Structures are given as C-alpha cells and as structure tokens.
Amino acid sequence: MDRILIRGGRRLNGKLPISGAKNAALTLMPCGLLTDEPLTLRNLPRLADVDGFGHLLNQLGASTTIEGSRPEDFGRVMTIRAGQLTSTEAPYDIVRKMRASILVLGPILARAGQARVSLPGGCAIGNRPIDLHLKALEAIGADLEMSAGYVTATAPGGRLSGGRYRFPVVSVGATENVVMAAVTASGSSRIENAAREPEIVDLCRCLVAMGARIDGIGTETLEIEGVAELHGATYAVMPDRIEAGSYACAAAVTGGEVELTNVDVASMGATLTALREAGVGIEERRDSIVVTSDGQLRPLTLTTAPYPGFATDMQAQFMAMLCKAAGASVLTETIFENRYMHVPELARMGADIQVRGRTAVVKGVDRLVGAPVMATDLRASMSLIIAGLVAEGETSVARVYHLDRGYERLEEKLSAVGADIERDGGG
Ligand code: EPZ
C-alpha cells in the first residue's frame, strides 16, 4: 500500500502548474454519451477517478482514446466516441467505488430512453443520497423504479418531455444530471435553485458547444430548450480551483512564494478572500496566482456554503493551515454531515481542534510534529499533506490512493517547489 513521506519545515518557492478540474472532468466525460459523434476533451487531469470513469464509459460501449500528450505533459487529450451504446446499465461494483458514476444516469436515459444505475451508497464524508437527482429527472418526464439497490429510469416513448423543477437544496451532481438529461428533451425545461459551481458552468458551456440551448448559465435558474440531437465538439476542461486552493494553503503555512500557473482566477473568489484575510499575499495575474507568505497567519471564521460561498472542498485544507495561526479559528461545515475525519489525524500531529456538531474550533499551536497518519477521504488526505509540510520531523501518510483520486502527481509538483516529499511503496 503506497504512502507518502514528508520531512517538514521547508519553505515553498517556485512555479506549480495546476491541472484540469477533477469535478469538471467527471461531468464532462458523460456528455460523450449524448451524441454519436466524437467529443474531445483537452486538459483532462491524470487521475484515478478519470481513469475509472473512462472504464465505465467503455462498459457502456463508448471508446475513450488518449491522444497527443507526452508523459511529461500535465493534462491529457481524450476523445470519447459513443457511436451506439451496448449497455444502459452502471453496475454496483463500479458505482460503489466511484460515486460520480451516478452522473451517467441522465445521459444514458436521454440517449437510450432507459437506464439502470446502481445506487451509489454512502462514503466517508456522508451518506450522500441521490433523491434530488431522481426527483429532478422525474420532473422532466422520467419514470423511475427502485429495486434491489438499483434505480431503473425510463423515458415514456423513448424521449424525455422536459419540465420544471425547483431544488429544495443546492445539489451539484443533481443539477448536472438533470441538465445533461434535459438538453435533448422534446420540450423546454426550467431548473430553479440550480447549483452555480464553476464546474456547472463548464458543463453548460461544453453542452452548448455540442449544440445544446441553455440560458442562465452561471445563475441559479437554467432555461433549457430541448434539441433533437447533439453533435461532437472539442472542449478544454477548466483548471482545478480546489487543487489550486490546496497548494495555496500549503504555501501559506510553510511560508515562501509560489506561482500557481494555469489557474482560473475568477473561480477562486472565496478562497482568495479567505487567504488574504489570514494575512497571505495574493497577486492575481491573467491565468496565474502568486501566493506569498511569511508563515505568520491570522485566525479565521469560515462557514462552507454552495458557490460562490466558501467551498466545502476547501474546509480540510484551511483547517490544516489554521492549525498554525496566531489564535483560534472557527470552521463550520454546512454541506456534509461527517467531514471532520481529518481532525483526529491532525490532532496526532499536535493540532488543538475541538469539534462540536458541525463546528470545529482550531486553536493555533506553535508547532506541529510529524507522525504516521492515515488518509480517510480525498480532501482530508490533502490536509494531512499540508500539515506534514509544516510539521517538524517526518510525516508518513498512509492510504494515499485517496489522494490519487484528486491530485495529479502531487509529490512531483511539491518537490519542484522545494518540499522534501516522496512516495514510498511500503507501509
Ligand atoms: C460534488 O458532490 C463534488 N463531487 C464534491 O466534491 C463536492 O464536495 C460537492 O459537489 C459540493 O460542492 C463531484 O463533483 C464529483 P451535492 P455532490 O449533490 O454532487 C445532499 C471532492 O472532494 N444531497 O452538491 O455529491 C448531499 O448529501 C468531492 O472533490 C441530497 O441530500 O454534492 C450533501 O449534503 C467531495 N440529495 C449536499 O446535498 C441528493 O440527491 C450537497 O451535495 C444529492 C445531494
């Protein structure tokens, strides 16, 4: 089982390239199912979840070919060809390993008029229901039947009708599923209280490039006029705002000066505001951000919220950074019910964190001490890396397969800006 070893205490200096966004890639890839023409995605990150999704597309009968990228390049070019689907089912053994597989439900239903997808089940951060995905699909004409841990969706007459749905709470995945299903419906659809994350904007822009008709992109109300069919396109995946924010937290806490390159600056508003509030120097350039820090940080009060609020996917990384702030910070997690799995591991490195319900009080300490720790979920594992970079001595992070799901070539990127970090096959 791979683990990552870090010897902390080094300042970070230099340029760090940001990859394509995992959470955009995982909703752009299923768009290839919506047309019998090729969809080419550029700047695709080299991640386990992207590879896993590619295997799922292959199971459904789509080919996925990686073209024109050298091993040393960050980002890949993938062309998805779904001339015809050979299956309309996403099986349990795939969906349980990668929850984002649920995002094939809408596209398969739209393309084939029927779909059978395993319920994803929960994960480390929460039970992650899909009731909103199902209610939204019903609202645009799907007939649904649940049995034996699967949902079977059918479009009467083979084509969804379109319709109107107002989300009771914001859901990124459910918004993505219903948008992908609605673009080839026979009528129009109006989606209210839709998620506005930049990854949703990326999805809508890609669908429009494929011939979809969507108004209100980037707002909470999406108006979709169904079209008979979509055509192929070439589309570049947006830069990963969470990866960029994660490395910014690392540079902030170690001290130093790091330029994050290939960044979508506009998508990082709440993260950059919080970093500046903590006393970190942030210089915004056209497609890069320069993070400058002396390692002295002010405490913060942060509450996670749907975009454009402070991202839940940044909570663990900020917590690790704030373990070294001069004072007490208060973090409140409003999106997921169990997203503090990193707390006991950080405590083993000397952090002083008290969790009460959804709120964590992080009292800054003078020093963190390296220790063997264990990753539990993707962003929690990044918080342990950040803590290890500033801790005295050696930190070994086990179960790094969690990290490989969302951070492309992490140790290579961090080594290049001066971190003493390596991957160790043992452990
Ligand atoms: C997406 O998950 C992201 N994953 C998550 O990133 C991210 O944390 C989350 O959005 C919130 O921004 C991908 O894009 C692949 P939600 P998703 O539906 O779509 C509840 C990472 O670290 N809910 O917006 O699953 C749900 O339980 C991952 O990169 C329902 O109740 O998130 C949660 O409490 C982690 N019923 C809240 O809504 C539903 O049908 C928000 O979930 C769906 C969701």
Coordinates of C-alpha atoms and ligand atoms in Angstrom, one line a residue:
M1 CA 0.0 0.0 0.0
D2 CA 1.6 3.3 -1.1
R3 CA 2.3 6.0 1.4
I4 CA 3.8 9.5 1.2
L5 CA 6.7 10.6 3.3
I6 CA 7.3 14.2 4.1
R7 CA 10.1 15.9 6.1
G8 CA 8.5 19.2 7.0
G9 CA 9.8 22.7 7.7
R10 CA 10.8 23.8 4.2
R11 CA 9.5 27.0 2.7
L12 CA 7.9 26.5 -0.8
N13 CA 9.2 28.6 -3.7
G14 CA 8.8 28.4 -7.5
K15 CA 6.1 27.6 -10.1
L16 CA 3.5 25.0 -9.6
P17 CA 1.2 24.0 -12.6
I18 CA -2.5 23.4 -11.9
S19 CA -4.2 20.5 -13.7
G20 CA -7.7 20.3 -15.2
A21 CA -10.5 20.1 -12.7
K22 CA -11.5 16.6 -11.5
N23 CA -15.1 17.8 -10.7
A24 CA -15.4 19.3 -14.2
A25 CA -13.9 16.3 -15.9
L26 CA -16.3 13.9 -14.2
T27 CA -19.3 15.7 -15.6
L28 CA -17.9 16.5 -19.0
M29 CA -16.9 12.9 -19.7
P30 CA -20.6 11.5 -19.6
C31 CA -21.5 14.2 -22.1
G32 CA -19.8 12.0 -24.7
L33 CA -22.8 9.6 -24.3
L34 CA -25.2 12.2 -25.5
T35 CA -24.1 12.1 -29.1
D36 CA -22.9 9.5 -31.7
E37 CA -20.2 12.0 -32.8
P38 CA -16.7 12.3 -31.1
L39 CA -16.3 14.5 -28.0
T40 CA -12.7 15.6 -27.5
L41 CA -11.8 16.8 -24.0
R42 CA -8.5 18.7 -23.6
N43 CA -6.6 19.4 -20.3
L44 CA -8.0 16.3 -18.8
P45 CA -6.2 15.6 -15.5
R46 CA -4.3 12.3 -15.0
L47 CA -6.3 11.0 -12.0
A48 CA -7.6 7.7 -10.8
D49 CA -11.2 8.9 -10.9
V50 CA -10.9 10.0 -14.5
D51 CA -9.4 6.6 -15.5
G52 CA -12.3 4.9 -13.5
F53 CA -14.9 7.0 -15.4
G54 CA -13.2 6.1 -18.7
H55 CA -13.7 2.4 -17.8
L56 CA -17.3 3.0 -17.1
L57 CA -17.8 4.6 -20.4
N58 CA -16.1 1.7 -22.1
Q59 CA -18.5 -0.7 -20.3
L60 CA -21.4 1.2 -21.8
G61 CA -19.9 0.8 -25.3
A62 CA -18.1 4.1 -25.7
S63 CA -14.4 4.2 -26.8
T64 CA -12.1 6.5 -25.0
T65 CA -8.7 7.2 -26.6
I66 CA -6.0 9.3 -25.1
E67 CA -4.2 11.3 -27.9
G68 CA -1.3 13.6 -28.3
S69 CA 0.1 14.0 -24.9
R70 CA 3.7 13.2 -23.8
P71 CA 4.1 11.6 -20.3
E72 CA 5.8 14.7 -19.0
D73 CA 2.8 16.9 -20.1
F74 CA 0.2 17.8 -17.5
G75 CA -3.3 17.2 -18.8
R76 CA -4.3 14.7 -21.5
V77 CA -6.5 14.8 -24.6
M78 CA -9.3 12.2 -24.6
T79 CA -11.7 11.5 -27.4
I80 CA -14.9 9.8 -26.4
R81 CA -16.8 8.0 -29.2
A82 CA -20.3 6.6 -28.3
G83 CA -21.5 5.7 -31.8
Q84 CA -24.0 3.4 -30.1
L85 CA -24.4 2.2 -26.5
T86 CA -24.0 -1.5 -26.0
S87 CA -25.3 -1.3 -22.4
T88 CA -27.6 1.1 -20.4
E89 CA -26.5 -0.2 -17.0
A90 CA -24.0 1.1 -14.5
P91 CA -23.2 -1.8 -12.2
Y92 CA -22.8 -1.7 -8.4
D93 CA -19.2 -2.8 -8.4
I94 CA -18.3 0.3 -10.4
V95 CA -20.7 2.8 -8.8
R96 CA -19.8 1.9 -5.2
K97 CA -16.1 2.7 -5.9
M98 CA -16.8 6.0 -7.5
R99 CA -19.9 7.9 -6.6
A100 CA -19.6 10.2 -9.6
S101 CA -20.6 7.3 -11.7
I102 CA -24.2 8.3 -10.9
L103 CA -23.6 11.1 -13.5
V104 CA -24.2 8.6 -16.3
L105 CA -27.8 8.2 -15.3
G106 CA -29.1 11.3 -17.0
P107 CA -27.1 10.9 -20.2
I108 CA -27.9 7.2 -20.7
L109 CA -31.6 7.9 -20.1
A110 CA -31.5 10.8 -22.6
R111 CA -29.7 8.9 -25.2
A112 CA -31.3 5.4 -24.9
G113 CA -34.7 6.2 -23.3
Q114 CA -33.8 3.9 -20.4
A115 CA -31.1 3.4 -17.8
R116 CA -30.4 1.1 -14.9
V117 CA -27.9 2.5 -12.4
S118 CA -26.8 1.2 -9.0
L119 CA -27.4 3.4 -6.0
P120 CA -24.0 4.7 -5.1
G121 CA -24.3 4.2 -1.3
G122 CA -22.5 6.5 1.1
C123 CA -18.9 7.4 1.6
A124 CA -16.6 8.6 4.4
I125 CA -18.0 12.2 4.4
G126 CA -21.7 11.3 4.5
N127 CA -24.5 9.1 3.3
R128 CA -24.7 11.0 0.0
P129 CA -28.3 10.3 -1.1
I130 CA -29.5 10.8 -4.7
D131 CA -33.1 11.6 -4.0
L132 CA -32.7 15.0 -5.6
H133 CA -31.2 13.5 -8.8
L134 CA -34.3 11.3 -9.1
K135 CA -36.9 14.0 -8.3
A136 CA -35.3 16.3 -10.9
L137 CA -35.3 13.6 -13.6
E138 CA -39.0 12.7 -12.8
A139 CA -39.9 16.4 -13.2
I140 CA -38.6 16.3 -16.8
G141 CA -40.5 13.2 -17.6
A142 CA -38.7 10.1 -16.3
D143 CA -40.5 7.1 -14.8
L144 CA -38.4 5.7 -12.0
E145 CA -38.5 2.4 -10.3
M146 CA -36.2 1.4 -7.4
S147 CA -35.4 -2.3 -6.7
A148 CA -32.5 -4.3 -5.3
G149 CA -30.3 -1.3 -4.9
Y150 CA -30.8 -0.1 -8.4
V151 CA -32.8 2.7 -10.0
T152 CA -34.4 2.0 -13.3
A153 CA -35.3 5.1 -15.3
T154 CA -37.5 5.1 -18.4
A155 CA -38.5 7.9 -20.8
P156 CA -42.0 7.2 -22.0
G157 CA -42.0 6.9 -25.7
G158 CA -38.2 6.9 -25.6
R159 CA -37.7 10.7 -25.1
L160 CA -37.9 12.9 -22.0
S161 CA -40.5 15.7 -22.2
G162 CA -38.8 18.4 -20.3
G163 CA -40.4 20.2 -17.4
R164 CA -39.8 22.4 -14.4
Y165 CA -38.0 21.7 -11.1
R166 CA -37.0 23.8 -8.2
F167 CA -34.3 22.2 -6.0
P168 CA -35.1 22.4 -2.3
V169 CA -31.4 22.5 -1.5
V170 CA -28.5 23.1 -3.9
S171 CA -27.0 19.9 -5.3
V172 CA -24.1 20.0 -7.7
G173 CA -24.5 16.4 -9.0
A174 CA -28.2 16.5 -9.3
T175 CA -28.0 19.8 -11.2
E176 CA -25.5 18.1 -13.6
N177 CA -27.6 15.0 -14.1
V178 CA -30.8 16.9 -14.9
V179 CA -29.1 19.4 -17.2
M180 CA -27.5 16.5 -19.2
A181 CA -30.8 14.8 -19.4
A182 CA -32.8 17.9 -20.4
V183 CA -30.7 19.1 -23.3
T184 CA -32.3 16.6 -25.8
A185 CA -35.8 16.5 -24.3
S186 CA -38.7 17.1 -26.6
G187 CA -39.7 20.3 -24.8
S188 CA -38.2 23.0 -22.6
S189 CA -37.0 22.8 -19.0
R190 CA -36.6 25.3 -16.2
I191 CA -34.3 24.4 -13.3
E192 CA -34.6 26.6 -10.3
N193 CA -32.2 26.9 -7.3
A194 CA -29.6 25.1 -9.6
A195 CA -26.0 24.8 -8.4
R196 CA -23.8 27.6 -9.7
E197 CA -20.4 26.0 -9.2
P198 CA -17.8 26.8 -12.0
E199 CA -17.9 23.1 -12.9
I200 CA -21.6 23.5 -13.8
V201 CA -20.7 26.5 -16.0
D202 CA -18.0 24.3 -17.7
L203 CA -20.6 21.6 -18.3
C204 CA -23.2 24.0 -19.8
R205 CA -20.5 25.6 -22.0
C206 CA -19.5 22.2 -23.3
L207 CA -23.1 21.2 -24.0
V208 CA -23.7 24.5 -25.8
A209 CA -20.6 23.7 -27.9
M210 CA -22.3 20.4 -28.7
G211 CA -25.4 22.2 -29.9
A212 CA -27.5 22.5 -26.7
R213 CA -29.6 25.5 -26.0
I214 CA -29.1 26.7 -22.4
D215 CA -29.9 30.2 -21.0
G216 CA -28.9 31.5 -17.5
I217 CA -25.6 29.7 -17.4
G218 CA -23.9 30.6 -14.1
T219 CA -27.1 31.6 -12.4
E220 CA -29.5 29.7 -10.2
T221 CA -32.1 29.5 -12.9
L222 CA -31.3 27.5 -16.0
E223 CA -33.7 27.6 -19.1
I224 CA -33.1 24.7 -21.4
E225 CA -34.7 24.3 -24.8
G226 CA -34.5 20.6 -25.9
V227 CA -32.9 19.9 -29.3
A228 CA -33.3 16.8 -31.4
E229 CA -29.7 15.8 -31.1
L230 CA -26.2 17.0 -30.1
H231 CA -23.1 16.9 -32.3
G232 CA -19.5 16.3 -31.3
A233 CA -17.1 19.1 -30.1
T234 CA -13.7 19.8 -28.7
Y235 CA -13.7 21.3 -25.2
A236 CA -10.9 22.2 -22.7
V237 CA -11.6 21.2 -19.1
M238 CA -11.4 24.2 -16.7
P239 CA -8.4 24.4 -14.3
D240 CA -9.0 22.8 -10.9
R241 CA -9.9 25.6 -8.4
I242 CA -9.7 23.1 -5.4
E243 CA -6.3 21.8 -6.3
A244 CA -5.1 25.4 -6.7
G245 CA -6.6 26.4 -3.4
S246 CA -5.0 23.3 -1.7
Y247 CA -1.5 24.3 -2.9
A248 CA -2.1 27.9 -1.9
C249 CA -2.9 26.7 1.7
A250 CA 0.4 24.8 1.6
A251 CA 2.5 27.8 0.6
A252 CA 0.6 30.0 3.1
V253 CA 1.5 27.8 6.1
T254 CA 5.1 26.9 5.1
G255 CA 6.0 30.4 4.1
G256 CA 7.5 31.2 0.7
E257 CA 6.4 32.4 -2.7
V258 CA 4.7 30.1 -5.1
E259 CA 3.2 31.0 -8.5
L260 CA 0.2 28.7 -9.3
T261 CA 0.1 28.6 -13.1
N262 CA -2.9 27.7 -15.4
V263 CA -5.4 28.9 -12.9
D264 CA -9.0 30.1 -13.5
V265 CA -8.6 33.1 -11.1
A266 CA -12.3 34.1 -11.4
S267 CA -13.4 30.7 -9.9
M268 CA -11.4 31.2 -6.7
G269 CA -13.0 34.3 -5.2
A270 CA -14.0 32.9 -1.8
T271 CA -10.7 31.0 -1.3
L272 CA -8.6 34.0 -2.2
T273 CA -10.6 36.3 0.1
A274 CA -10.1 33.9 3.0
L275 CA -6.4 33.6 2.3
R276 CA -6.0 37.4 2.2
E277 CA -7.9 37.7 5.5
A278 CA -5.4 35.2 7.0
G279 CA -2.6 37.6 6.0
V280 CA -1.4 35.8 2.9
G281 CA -0.2 37.8 0.0
I282 CA -2.2 37.0 -3.2
E283 CA -1.3 38.6 -6.5
E284 CA -3.8 37.8 -9.3
R285 CA -2.4 37.6 -12.8
R286 CA -4.1 36.7 -16.1
D287 CA -4.0 32.9 -15.6
S288 CA -1.9 32.5 -12.5
I289 CA -1.8 33.5 -8.9
V290 CA 1.3 34.4 -6.8
V291 CA 1.0 33.3 -3.2
T292 CA 3.4 35.0 -0.8
S293 CA 3.6 34.3 2.9
D294 CA 5.9 34.6 5.9
G295 CA 4.2 31.7 7.6
Q296 CA 2.5 34.0 10.1
L297 CA -1.2 33.6 9.8
R298 CA -4.2 35.3 11.3
P299 CA -7.1 33.1 12.5
L300 CA -10.4 32.9 10.5
T301 CA -14.1 32.3 10.9
L302 CA -15.3 30.2 7.9
T303 CA -18.6 28.6 7.0
T304 CA -18.9 26.4 4.0
A305 CA -21.6 27.1 1.5
P306 CA -22.6 26.4 -2.1
Y307 CA -20.8 28.6 -4.7
P308 CA -20.0 31.4 -4.6
G309 CA -19.6 30.8 -0.9
F310 CA -16.6 29.2 0.8
A311 CA -16.2 25.7 -0.7
T312 CA -16.7 22.6 1.4
D313 CA -13.9 21.0 -0.6
M314 CA -11.5 23.6 0.9
Q315 CA -12.5 23.1 4.5
A316 CA -10.0 20.4 5.5
Q317 CA -7.1 22.2 3.7
F318 CA -7.8 25.5 5.5
M319 CA -8.1 23.7 8.8
A320 CA -4.6 22.2 8.4
M321 CA -3.3 25.7 7.6
L322 CA -5.1 27.3 10.5
C323 CA -3.6 24.8 13.0
K324 CA -0.6 27.2 12.9
A325 CA -2.5 30.5 13.0
A326 CA -1.9 33.0 15.8
G327 CA -5.2 32.5 17.6
A328 CA -8.5 30.5 17.4
S329 CA -10.3 29.9 14.2
V330 CA -13.9 28.6 13.9
L331 CA -14.9 26.4 10.9
T332 CA -18.5 25.4 10.3
E333 CA -19.3 22.6 7.7
T334 CA -22.8 23.0 6.4
I335 CA -22.8 20.7 3.3
F336 CA -21.7 17.3 4.6
E337 CA -22.5 15.6 7.9
N338 CA -19.2 13.9 8.5
R339 CA -16.4 16.0 7.0
Y340 CA -14.1 16.2 10.0
M341 CA -12.3 12.8 9.6
H342 CA -9.0 14.7 9.3
V343 CA -9.4 16.1 12.8
P344 CA -8.1 13.1 14.9
E345 CA -5.2 12.7 12.4
L346 CA -4.2 16.4 12.7
A347 CA -4.5 16.0 16.5
R348 CA -1.9 13.3 16.4
M349 CA 0.5 15.8 14.9
G350 CA -0.2 18.2 17.8
A351 CA -3.1 20.2 16.5
D352 CA -5.6 21.6 19.0
I353 CA -9.1 21.2 17.5
Q354 CA -12.4 20.8 19.3
V355 CA -15.4 19.6 17.2
R356 CA -18.9 20.2 18.4
G357 CA -21.5 19.1 15.8
R358 CA -20.9 20.9 12.6
T359 CA -18.4 23.4 14.1
A360 CA -14.7 23.0 14.7
V361 CA -12.7 25.4 16.9
V362 CA -9.0 25.3 15.8
K363 CA -6.6 26.8 18.3
G364 CA -3.3 27.7 16.7
V365 CA -0.2 26.0 18.1
D366 CA 3.4 26.9 17.8
R367 CA 4.5 23.7 16.3
L368 CA 3.1 20.5 14.7
V369 CA 5.2 17.3 14.9
G370 CA 5.4 14.8 12.1
A371 CA 3.7 11.4 12.8
P372 CA 2.4 8.4 10.9
V373 CA -1.2 9.4 9.9
M374 CA -3.9 7.9 7.7
A375 CA -5.9 9.4 4.9
T376 CA -9.7 8.8 5.1
D377 CA -11.1 10.7 2.1
L378 CA -9.7 12.9 -0.7
R379 CA -9.6 16.4 0.9
A380 CA -8.8 15.0 4.4
S381 CA -5.7 13.4 2.9
M382 CA -4.6 16.7 1.4
S383 CA -5.0 18.4 4.8
L384 CA -2.5 15.8 6.2
I385 CA 0.0 16.6 3.5
I386 CA -0.3 20.3 4.2
A387 CA 0.2 19.7 7.9
G388 CA 3.2 17.4 7.1
L389 CA 4.8 20.1 5.0
V390 CA 5.0 22.5 8.1
A391 CA 5.5 19.9 10.8
E392 CA 8.8 19.2 12.4
G393 CA 10.3 15.8 11.5
E394 CA 8.8 13.2 9.3
T395 CA 5.1 12.6 8.5
S396 CA 4.0 9.4 6.7
V397 CA 0.5 9.5 5.1
A398 CA -0.9 6.0 4.5
R399 CA -3.8 5.1 2.1
V400 CA -2.7 7.7 -0.4
Y401 CA -5.0 6.1 -3.0
H402 CA -7.4 8.7 -1.7
L403 CA -5.1 11.4 -2.8
D404 CA -4.5 9.9 -6.2
R405 CA -8.2 10.4 -6.9
G406 CA -7.9 14.1 -7.0
Y407 CA -4.4 15.4 -7.1
E408 CA -2.3 14.7 -10.2
R409 CA 1.4 13.9 -9.5
L410 CA 1.3 15.6 -6.1
E411 CA 4.7 14.8 -4.9
E412 CA 6.3 15.8 -8.2
K413 CA 4.6 19.2 -8.1
L414 CA 5.5 19.8 -4.4
S415 CA 9.1 18.6 -4.9
A416 CA 9.5 21.1 -7.7
V417 CA 8.8 24.0 -5.3
G418 CA 11.2 22.7 -2.6
A419 CA 9.3 20.2 -0.5
D420 CA 11.1 17.2 0.9
I421 CA 8.4 14.6 -0.1
E422 CA 8.5 11.2 -1.7
R423 CA 6.2 8.2 -2.4
D424 CA 7.1 5.0 -0.7
G425 CA 5.8 1.7 -1.9
G426 CA 5.9 0.1 1.6
G427 CA 3.7 0.8 4.5
Ligands
EPZ1 C1 -20.0 17.4 -5.7 O1 -20.5 16.3 -5.0 C2 -18.5 17.2 -5.7 N1 -18.1 16.0 -6.4 C3 -18.0 17.2 -4.2 O2 -16.5 17.1 -4.3 C4 -18.4 18.5 -3.6 O3 -18.0 18.4 -2.2 C5 -19.9 18.7 -3.6 O4 -20.3 18.6 -5.0 C6 -20.3 20.0 -3.0 O5 -19.7 21.1 -3.7 C7 -18.1 16.0 -7.7 O6 -18.4 17.0 -8.4 C8 -17.7 14.7 -8.4 P1 -24.0 17.7 -3.8 P2 -22.1 16.0 -5.0 O7 -25.0 16.9 -4.5 O8 -22.7 16.4 -6.3 C9 -27.0 16.4 -0.3 C10 -14.4 16.3 -3.8 O9 -13.8 16.3 -2.7 N2 -27.8 15.7 -1.4 O10 -23.9 19.2 -4.1 O11 -22.3 14.6 -4.5 C11 -25.7 15.8 -0.1 O12 -25.8 14.7 0.9 C12 -15.9 16.0 -3.8 O13 -13.9 16.6 -4.9 C13 -29.0 15.2 -1.1 O14 -29.5 15.3 0.0 O15 -22.6 17.1 -3.9 C14 -24.9 16.9 0.5 O16 -25.2 17.0 1.9 C15 -16.4 15.6 -2.4 N3 -29.7 14.5 -2.1 C16 -25.5 18.2 -0.2 O17 -26.7 17.7 -0.8 C17 -29.2 14.4 -3.4 O18 -29.8 13.8 -4.2 C18 -24.6 18.6 -1.4 O19 -24.3 17.5 -2.2 C19 -27.9 15.0 -3.6 C20 -27.2 15.6 -2.6

